[in-house]
Coordinates of C-alpha atoms in Angstrom, one line a residue:
M244 CA 0.0 0.0 -0.1
S245 CA 1.5 3.4 -1.0
W246 CA 0.1 6.9 -1.0
R247 CA -1.5 8.3 -3.9
Y248 CA -2.0 12.0 -5.1
I249 CA -5.2 13.2 -7.0
A250 CA -5.7 16.3 -8.7
Q251 CA -8.8 18.2 -9.3
R252 CA -10.0 21.8 -10.6
T253 CA -11.0 23.7 -7.4
T254 CA -13.3 25.5 -9.0
T255 CA -14.8 22.7 -11.3
G256 CA -14.9 19.5 -9.3
D257 CA -13.5 18.2 -12.6
F258 CA -10.8 15.0 -12.0
L259 CA -7.3 15.7 -13.9
D260 CA -4.9 13.4 -12.5
W261 CA -5.4 10.5 -10.7
D262 CA -2.3 9.5 -10.0
V263 CA 0.1 13.1 -10.0
P264 CA 3.6 12.4 -9.8
F265 CA 3.8 14.4 -6.3
V266 CA 7.0 13.1 -4.1
A267 CA 5.9 14.7 -0.4
S268 CA 8.6 15.8 2.2
G269 CA 6.5 15.1 4.6
V270 CA 2.9 13.0 5.7
P271 CA 0.0 15.8 5.4
R272 CA -0.4 17.8 8.7
R273 CA -4.2 18.2 10.3
E274 CA -5.1 21.4 12.2
L275 CA -7.5 21.8 14.7
N276 CA -9.0 25.1 13.9
G277 CA -6.4 26.1 10.8
P278 CA -6.0 24.3 7.3
G279 CA -2.7 22.3 7.4
L280 CA -0.7 22.1 4.9
M281 CA 0.9 19.6 2.5
Q282 CA 4.6 19.9 0.9
G283 CA 6.3 18.2 -2.1
T284 CA 8.2 18.6 -5.4
I285 CA 7.0 16.9 -9.2
N286 CA 9.6 15.8 -11.3
P287 CA 7.8 17.3 -14.8
E288 CA 6.3 14.6 -17.2
Y289 CA 6.2 17.7 -19.2
S290 CA 2.4 15.9 -21.6
R291 CA 0.6 14.8 -18.3
L292 CA 1.2 19.0 -16.6
M293 CA 0.5 21.1 -19.7
A294 CA -2.5 22.9 -19.9
K295 CA -5.5 21.2 -20.0
P296 CA -9.2 21.9 -21.9
D297 CA -9.7 24.7 -19.5
G298 CA -6.2 26.5 -20.8
L299 CA -4.6 26.2 -16.7
P300 CA -2.2 23.5 -16.3
L301 CA -2.5 20.9 -14.1
F302 CA -0.9 22.6 -11.5
A303 CA -1.8 26.2 -11.2
E304 CA -2.3 28.1 -7.8
W305 CA -5.4 28.9 -6.4
G306 CA -6.9 26.5 -8.8
T307 CA -5.4 23.1 -8.2
S308 CA -7.0 21.1 -5.0
L309 CA -4.9 18.5 -4.1
F310 CA -5.7 15.3 -2.1
A311 CA -3.8 12.2 -0.8
E312 CA -5.0 9.1 -0.4
F313 CA -4.1 6.3 1.0
N314 CA -5.7 2.6 1.2
G315 CA -8.8 4.1 -0.7
K316 CA -9.4 7.0 2.7
I317 CA -8.7 10.5 1.7
R318 CA -6.3 11.8 4.3
W319 CA -5.9 15.2 3.5
G320 CA -6.8 18.2 1.0
G321 CA -6.3 21.3 0.1
I322 CA -6.0 24.4 -2.8
V323 CA -2.2 24.4 -4.3
T324 CA -1.3 28.2 -3.4
N325 CA 2.5 28.0 -4.2
L326 CA 4.8 27.1 -6.6
S327 CA 8.3 27.3 -7.5
Y328 CA 11.3 25.9 -9.8
E329 CA 14.0 24.6 -8.1
G330 CA 16.4 23.7 -11.6
Q331 CA 13.6 20.4 -13.2
S332 CA 11.5 19.9 -10.5
V333 CA 8.6 22.4 -9.0
K334 CA 8.1 22.4 -5.6
V335 CA 4.5 22.5 -4.7
E336 CA 2.7 24.3 -1.0
C337 CA -0.9 23.3 -0.5
A338 CA -3.2 25.1 2.7
G339 CA -6.1 23.4 3.6
Y340 CA -9.7 24.4 2.0
T341 CA -9.9 26.8 5.6
A342 CA -7.2 29.0 4.4
Y343 CA -9.6 30.7 1.3
P344 CA -11.4 33.0 3.4
N345 CA -8.3 35.1 4.6
G346 CA -7.1 37.9 3.0
M347 CA -10.5 37.6 1.8
P348 CA -12.3 41.0 1.9
Y349 CA -16.4 40.7 2.8
F350 CA -19.1 42.6 0.8
G351 CA -21.9 40.6 2.0
R352 CA -25.1 42.3 4.0
S353 CA -24.8 44.0 6.8
I354 CA -25.2 42.4 10.4
Q355 CA -25.7 44.2 13.6
A356 CA -26.2 41.9 16.7
G357 CA -27.3 43.3 19.6
I358 CA -27.8 46.8 18.6
K359 CA -29.8 49.7 20.0
I360 CA -33.3 51.1 18.1
P361 CA -34.2 53.8 19.2
Q362 CA -38.2 53.7 19.5
K363 CA -39.8 56.8 17.7
W364 CA -41.7 58.7 20.7
A365 CA -44.0 61.4 20.4
Y366 CA -43.7 63.5 22.6
D367 CA -40.2 64.2 21.9
G368 CA -39.2 68.2 22.0
K369 CA -41.9 68.8 24.0
D370 CA -40.9 69.7 27.5
K371 CA -38.0 71.7 26.4
N372 CA -38.0 73.8 29.7
H373 CA -36.9 69.7 31.3
D374 CA -39.3 70.0 34.2
G375 CA -40.7 67.1 33.4
Y376 CA -44.3 68.3 32.2
I377 CA -45.4 68.5 28.7
D378 CA -45.1 72.4 27.5
K379 CA -48.4 74.1 26.5
T380 CA -50.8 72.4 28.8
S381 CA -53.2 73.0 31.2
P382 CA -53.3 71.6 33.6
K383 CA -49.8 70.7 33.5
R384 CA -49.7 67.1 32.5
K385 CA -46.3 65.1 33.1
M386 CA -44.4 63.3 30.2
P387 CA -45.1 59.8 29.6
P388 CA -42.1 57.2 30.3
R389 CA -40.1 57.1 27.6
P390 CA -40.7 53.5 25.6
K391 CA -37.6 51.6 25.8
D392 CA -35.3 50.8 23.1
K393 CA -35.6 47.7 20.9
I394 CA -32.4 45.3 20.8
S395 CA -32.2 44.1 17.2
P396 CA -31.7 40.2 16.8
R397 CA -28.5 38.7 18.1
W398 CA -26.4 36.2 16.1
D399 CA -25.5 32.8 16.9
A400 CA -21.5 32.7 16.2
Y401 CA -22.1 29.8 14.0
D402 CA -24.5 31.8 11.4
V403 CA -21.9 34.1 11.1
V404 CA -19.7 31.8 10.3
R405 CA -22.2 30.3 7.5
E406 CA -22.9 33.8 6.8
I407 CA -19.0 34.0 5.4
W408 CA -18.5 31.1 3.8
G409 CA -22.0 31.1 1.9
H410 CA -20.9 34.5 1.3
L411 CA -17.6 33.7 -0.4
Q412 CA -19.2 30.7 -1.8
S413 CA -22.1 32.4 -3.5
Y414 CA -19.6 34.2 -5.9
H415 CA -18.4 32.9 -9.7
H416 CA -15.5 31.0 -9.0
G417 CA -16.3 30.8 -5.5
S418 CA -17.9 27.7 -4.7
L419 CA -15.4 24.8 -2.6
G420 CA -18.6 23.4 -2.4
L421 CA -17.6 23.2 1.0
T422 CA -20.4 22.4 3.4
I423 CA -21.1 23.5 7.4
D424 CA -22.3 21.7 10.3
K425 CA -26.0 23.0 11.0
H426 CA -26.0 23.1 14.6
D427 CA -25.8 26.5 17.0
S428 CA -23.0 27.4 19.3
G429 CA -25.0 28.5 22.0
Y430 CA -23.1 32.3 21.6
L431 CA -25.1 34.6 21.2
L432 CA -22.7 37.9 19.6
G433 CA -23.1 41.6 21.3
A434 CA -25.4 42.3 24.6
S435 CA -28.3 41.6 25.7
N436 CA -29.1 45.2 26.6
G437 CA -27.7 46.7 23.4
E438 CA -24.2 48.5 25.0
D439 CA -22.0 46.3 23.1
P440 CA -23.3 45.6 19.5
W441 CA -21.7 42.8 17.0
N442 CA -20.9 44.3 13.5
L443 CA -20.1 43.3 10.0
L444 CA -20.2 45.6 7.7
W445 CA -18.9 45.6 4.7
W446 CA -17.4 49.2 4.7
E447 CA -15.2 48.9 7.4
N448 CA -13.6 46.0 4.9
P449 CA -13.5 43.5 7.4
D450 CA -11.5 39.9 6.4
C451 CA -12.9 36.9 6.1
G452 CA -10.8 35.2 7.3
A453 CA -9.9 37.1 11.0
V454 CA -14.0 37.5 11.5
I455 CA -14.0 33.6 11.9
T456 CA -10.9 33.8 13.8
D457 CA -12.7 36.6 15.8
V458 CA -16.0 34.6 16.6
M459 CA -14.8 31.7 16.9
N460 CA -12.7 32.5 20.1
L461 CA -16.2 34.2 21.2
A462 CA -17.8 31.3 21.3
K463 CA -14.7 29.4 22.8
A464 CA -15.8 26.8 20.0
D465 CA -13.3 24.8 17.7
Y466 CA -13.4 23.3 13.8
T467 CA -12.1 20.7 11.8
E468 CA -11.8 20.4 8.1
S469 CA -12.3 17.1 6.3
H470 CA -12.6 15.6 2.8
R471 CA -14.2 11.9 2.1
W472 CA -15.2 9.9 -1.2
D473 CA -18.9 9.8 -2.0
G474 CA -20.2 6.8 -1.7
T475 CA -19.5 6.2 -5.6
K476 CA -15.9 7.3 -5.4
E477 CA -16.7 9.2 -8.5
K478 CA -17.2 12.8 -6.2
M479 CA -15.1 14.6 -3.3
L480 CA -16.9 15.8 -0.3
H481 CA -15.5 18.5 1.6
H482 CA -16.7 19.6 5.1
I483 CA -16.2 21.7 7.9
D484 CA -17.1 19.9 11.6
L485 CA -18.2 22.8 14.2
G486 CA -17.7 21.8 17.4
N487 CA -20.1 22.0 20.1
K488 CA -18.2 24.5 21.9
R489 CA -14.8 22.8 22.3
L490 CA -14.0 19.6 20.1
G491 CA -12.5 16.8 21.6
R492 CA -12.9 14.9 24.6
A493 CA -9.9 13.9 27.6
R494 CA -9.1 10.5 26.4
T495 CA -8.2 8.4 30.1
D496 CA -8.6 5.0 26.9
L497 CA -5.1 6.1 25.9
R498 CA -1.8 5.8 27.0
F499 CA 1.0 7.7 25.6
A500 CA 4.2 7.0 27.2
E501 CA 7.6 7.5 26.5
G502 CA 9.4 3.7 26.4
E503 CA 6.0 2.6 25.3
N504 CA 4.7 3.6 22.2
I505 CA 6.4 7.9 23.0
I506 CA 9.2 7.2 20.6
A507 CA 10.7 10.9 20.3
K508 CA 9.4 13.8 21.9
A509 CA 10.7 17.8 21.4
T510 CA 12.6 19.1 23.8
P511 CA 10.1 20.2 26.6
Q512 CA 10.1 24.1 27.5
G513 CA 8.4 26.9 29.7
P514 CA 7.9 30.0 27.8
G515 CA 11.2 31.6 28.7
D516 CA 10.5 35.3 26.9
F517 CA 6.7 34.1 26.4
Y518 CA 6.2 34.3 29.8
A519 CA 4.2 36.7 31.2
N520 CA 2.2 37.3 34.5
Q521 CA 0.0 40.2 33.6
V522 CA -2.2 39.9 30.3
Y523 CA -4.0 43.8 29.2
V524 CA -6.8 43.5 26.9
L525 CA -7.5 46.6 24.6
G526 CA -11.5 46.6 23.5
K527 CA -13.8 48.8 21.3
G528 CA -13.1 52.4 22.0
V529 CA -10.7 55.5 21.0
G530 CA -8.4 57.3 23.8
Q531 CA -8.8 57.2 26.4
K532 CA -12.5 55.6 26.1
T533 CA -11.1 52.7 25.1
A534 CA -12.5 49.4 26.9
R535 CA -9.6 47.5 28.7
A536 CA -9.5 44.4 31.3
R537 CA -6.6 43.2 33.5
V538 CA -5.8 40.0 34.0
V539 CA -3.3 39.1 36.8
I540 CA -1.8 35.9 39.1
D541 CA 0.2 36.4 41.6
D542 CA 3.1 33.8 41.2
K543 CA 5.6 35.5 43.2
R544 CA 7.8 35.9 40.0
L545 CA 8.7 39.8 38.4
R546 CA 5.7 41.3 36.8
R547 CA 5.8 40.5 33.2
A548 CA 3.1 42.1 31.4
R549 CA 1.2 41.2 27.8
V550 CA -1.2 43.6 25.7
I551 CA -3.4 42.3 23.2
S552 CA -5.7 43.9 21.3
R553 CA -9.8 42.3 20.4
K554 CA -11.5 45.9 19.4
S555 CA -14.7 43.7 18.6
T556 CA -16.2 44.2 21.4
A557 CA -15.9 46.4 24.6
N558 CA -17.6 44.3 27.4
L559 CA -15.7 43.0 29.9
K560 CA -16.6 40.1 31.0
T561 CA -15.5 39.4 27.6
L562 CA -12.3 41.5 27.5
T563 CA -11.5 39.1 30.7
S564 CA -12.3 35.6 29.0
Y565 CA -9.7 36.9 26.2
G566 CA -7.4 38.1 28.7
Q567 CA -7.7 34.7 30.9
T568 CA -7.1 32.4 28.0
E569 CA -4.1 34.2 26.8
R570 CA -1.9 34.8 29.9
A571 CA -2.6 31.1 30.2
K572 CA -0.6 30.4 27.2
H573 CA 1.8 32.7 28.9
S574 CA 2.5 31.0 32.0
A575 CA 5.6 29.5 33.5
R576 CA 4.2 25.8 33.1
L577 CA 6.2 22.9 30.9
V578 CA 4.9 22.1 27.8
V579 CA 5.7 18.8 25.3
P580 CA 5.1 20.7 22.5
S581 CA 4.5 17.3 19.9
I582 CA 5.9 13.6 20.5
A583 CA 6.2 11.1 17.8
I584 CA 4.3 7.8 18.6
R585 CA 4.2 4.4 16.9
Q586 CA 1.8 2.1 16.5
H587 CA 0.6 -0.1 20.0
L588 CA -1.9 -1.8 21.6
N589 CA -1.8 2.1 24.0
A590 CA -3.5 3.9 21.1
G591 CA -3.8 2.9 17.2
L592 CA -2.7 5.6 14.7
G593 CA -5.9 7.4 14.7
S594 CA -8.0 6.0 17.6
W595 CA -7.8 9.8 18.8
A596 CA -9.3 12.4 17.3
L597 CA -8.2 16.5 17.2
G598 CA -9.1 18.6 19.8
D599 CA -8.7 15.3 22.5
R600 CA -6.6 15.5 25.6
I601 CA -4.2 12.9 26.7
L602 CA -1.7 12.3 29.3
V603 CA 1.7 12.2 28.0
Q604 CA 3.6 10.1 30.2
V605 CA 7.5 11.6 29.8
E606 CA 10.6 12.0 31.5
V607 CA 12.6 15.3 31.8
P608 CA 15.9 15.8 32.8
W609 CA 16.5 17.6 36.0
I610 CA 12.9 17.2 36.9
G611 CA 12.1 13.2 36.4
E612 CA 9.2 11.8 35.1
M613 CA 5.9 14.2 34.0
A614 CA 2.8 13.3 33.9
I615 CA 0.7 16.1 31.8
W616 CA -2.5 16.7 30.5
H617 CA -1.9 17.8 26.7
R618 CA -4.5 18.8 23.8
I619 CA -4.0 17.4 20.3
I620 CA -3.8 20.5 17.6
A621 CA -2.2 18.8 14.9
E622 CA -1.7 15.2 13.7
E623 CA 0.6 14.2 11.1
I624 CA -0.1 10.2 10.4
D625 CA 2.2 7.5 8.4
P626 CA 0.0 4.9 7.8
A627 CA 2.7 3.1 5.4
E628 CA 5.4 3.6 8.0
G629 CA 3.3 3.2 11.2
V630 CA 4.2 6.3 13.1
A631 CA 2.7 9.6 14.0
V632 CA 3.4 12.7 15.0
L633 CA 1.2 15.0 17.4
S634 CA 1.5 18.5 18.0
L635 CA 0.5 19.4 21.4
T636 CA -1.0 22.1 23.4
R637 CA -2.0 22.3 27.6
S638 CA -5.1 21.5 27.9
D639 CA -5.2 23.8 30.7
F640 CA -4.1 26.6 28.1
Y641 CA -7.8 26.8 27.2
G642 CA -10.5 28.9 28.8

């Protein structure tokens, strides 16, 4: 069994080559909340790489999709984003479909979630001396209560994600044939009292990818990208899986231990210059009216501060939540950035899922044996060799 690479025209879904002469520089990388990547080279077979009937060559930046298949299963899929030429070889770089919104402008309908809508009042301007009575009434009549402002509907974060993808795929040559889960996140954008509206306005030149990242962070939620054959193996299906909040679960049924199935590990490390015990979050507003939240932990270390910007909101609770998540990432706690594992009864290859929390048991020089819960944020599985590389962060880095 070996890898097979299949080329498809991105805009039409037409298959261009069922066995591309592609030599991967490593196994494809799948990511949590990201597009992943695949890189490699081609030693051209010129007759196969020449222009197709649509006028484009087999490999065209942002015009060709490349899929990695092993044993009949699509292991990875993405778009050719960059080609470079080294002698007779072509270096190919691919990114997953979820890279497409990055850098793309939003020109869809305006969204104003949780904004105040002032109600008309028949008595506006009829108390010019501000004494609480209607002008020119005899006997004097008190001004009636002003009607409460209405609040515009608040959007669920996942509805915004679907709206942006729907907008991007509505254009000619913009559709990837990508489908998205239909359920909601449960997180409503904007404040219920209208004091902190959430806006998506095309004239503010929003970046589609940045907005998707922002609302996913607000909802504290995850997504993954997947590609598979349909039942006939004549069509490729592309999908975004939205988590019910965070994807994954604690895997007490799997074991990851050095000397058993962990065959290599990246050097465990602390934060170094990345360390901070105070985080300031700057939100919506200008000058001294900028909303600000501060998250501090007293860990008996020298004060180290970091500032981040979250201009989408002025809500103190939301800004504080951002700060708590950010501060955790800058803590002094030890992290094992990645591990390489072999096929083993402890954990079969692919028995985990992106987002899962696993207990990593390793030995660290000067510290000794440690067992630390980590979260799987990327994977590179090589079924041919029976090994996988898992990229990790500490599971307590997530709010």
